[in-house]
């Protein structure tokens, strides 16, 4: 904020410039102009010209004589002025000798009043304004920013169909969101259909969902499909250094929009201005004024006019209630993380942009990326393409994609990392410990891959489990099995080396998270039945939860979490003890190969 230069400075600067220019013009240029037209000459020259008969009209003023000559080389009349002399008394007699001379005002009145004023004041001002505009425009173009002079202008980018270049085809999955938006587009195309029935379309629709799920993309697709003007602005663009500016921008935006109706106004990241107003002193006045203006404007225009407001946010819970009430954003369009089919579709959309080699099993990639957002999937495809280039291959293969899934999950392979043989052995047993516990339980996802190649994320190895189909619910058994699997690595270390390492820190974190959620949010513990002990703060971002119980309960929660993990740990140790030979055999195999597939793992396990 402190670094933002107030745009006032150029304004004042510009007016000073204009004033200086006008003064200069008056002091230097204007006298030259008038001197050029009315020439001051000595009295002797006047007498000479009189004798030559060159003087046409003459005007005798109090202390000077103004006259005009006729017979000169130049075509236009020349004006002269000369002072009175002592012999002026004889002037009358002299002049009588020349009957051709006429008497009267030589220089017309307007010469030194109206035209002068026009020339010396109005014209320069007009000139400076025009010049100023040109300069400011070229300056702002150079800076790439909005016009510095346009206070309170909304700066909304206006898209028309051809410019966004995105259509609904670019958005894979998200069918519900697309349907909701298609209806809006359809309304803008033929409002009569809706009017006939008496249906009123929502004034606004709010796209909510985690980051990277395609909210902005959807809005761009609407712009591409709608064939109507599309104003796009980001919430943060409203918030300015000057109080009142944001409100002015909102006003301007809606004014423009209603001029161009039917049209769509898209406010991205609306939480920047739409945050809950609170009664606290010292709140953000500017933001609240902006929000108030937005609320007023949304009430102000009538929905039949054909202005539809779209907004996107990943923090819907932080939005002001007034913004969400019917009549404003009365429709809420969830844009959730893609399911299995959605992920396959998104992968296909992005894979179509790169050269692929033969058939790629998108289903396998999609199953390995449960919980990934559209943006992450797009990134996976791109990483795959980069890997293909690095390897000097002309097209992306299935291998590339699978490798890039791991890159996105765990970072790049650290091929040069030096790890001592003993540590490598520990990592081997640790990973096989996870895999073995997973394989021996009924409710665990199948092991897909085990590797002990270190990654840039710091992981020394990992076990990848991939669900066979799409999972939306997690049962209590599955949760418990998952915790047991997570403790399997440490359990193997304990049993084999009789010592423990720091390698299990991530396992511990994850196991605790699941166990705690089971107790506090999923009602999966015996003690608390269906009592909510935590609330999730912002579900689409960090997903942080806050305890909403008394301190005593909190300590009981801790005890319950500990008990859950301890039991799972004990279970994992039991499983490994029972399968000790397999543990040795598999760990040796993994140490040799560094990476083994789920099939290889199951083969050895199955050959009892
Ligand atoms: P956000 O929801 O955070 O606004 P974006 O719309 O900016 O996410 O999505 C970022 C990128 O992720 C898009 O440019 C696109 O490449 C990719 N993406 C996200 N969702 C999808 C989807 N459903 N279909 C295709 N690509 C998607
Ligand atoms: Mg976005
Ligand atoms: Zn582990």
Coordinates of C-alpha atoms and ligand atoms in Angstrom, one line a residue, residues 211-212 214-217 266 268-269 312 314, ligand 2:
X211 CA -8.8 -23.8 -6.2
X212 CA -8.0 -25.2 -9.6
X214 CA -12.1 -24.6 -13.3
X215 CA -14.2 -21.8 -12.0
X216 CA -12.4 -19.1 -13.9
X217 CA -12.3 -21.5 -16.9
X266 CA -18.0 -11.8 -14.0
X268 CA -13.5 -13.4 -10.0
X269 CA -12.3 -14.0 -6.4
X312 CA -16.3 -17.1 -8.2
X314 CA -13.1 -20.6 -2.9
Ligands
LIG2 MG1 -9.8 -18.7 -10.5

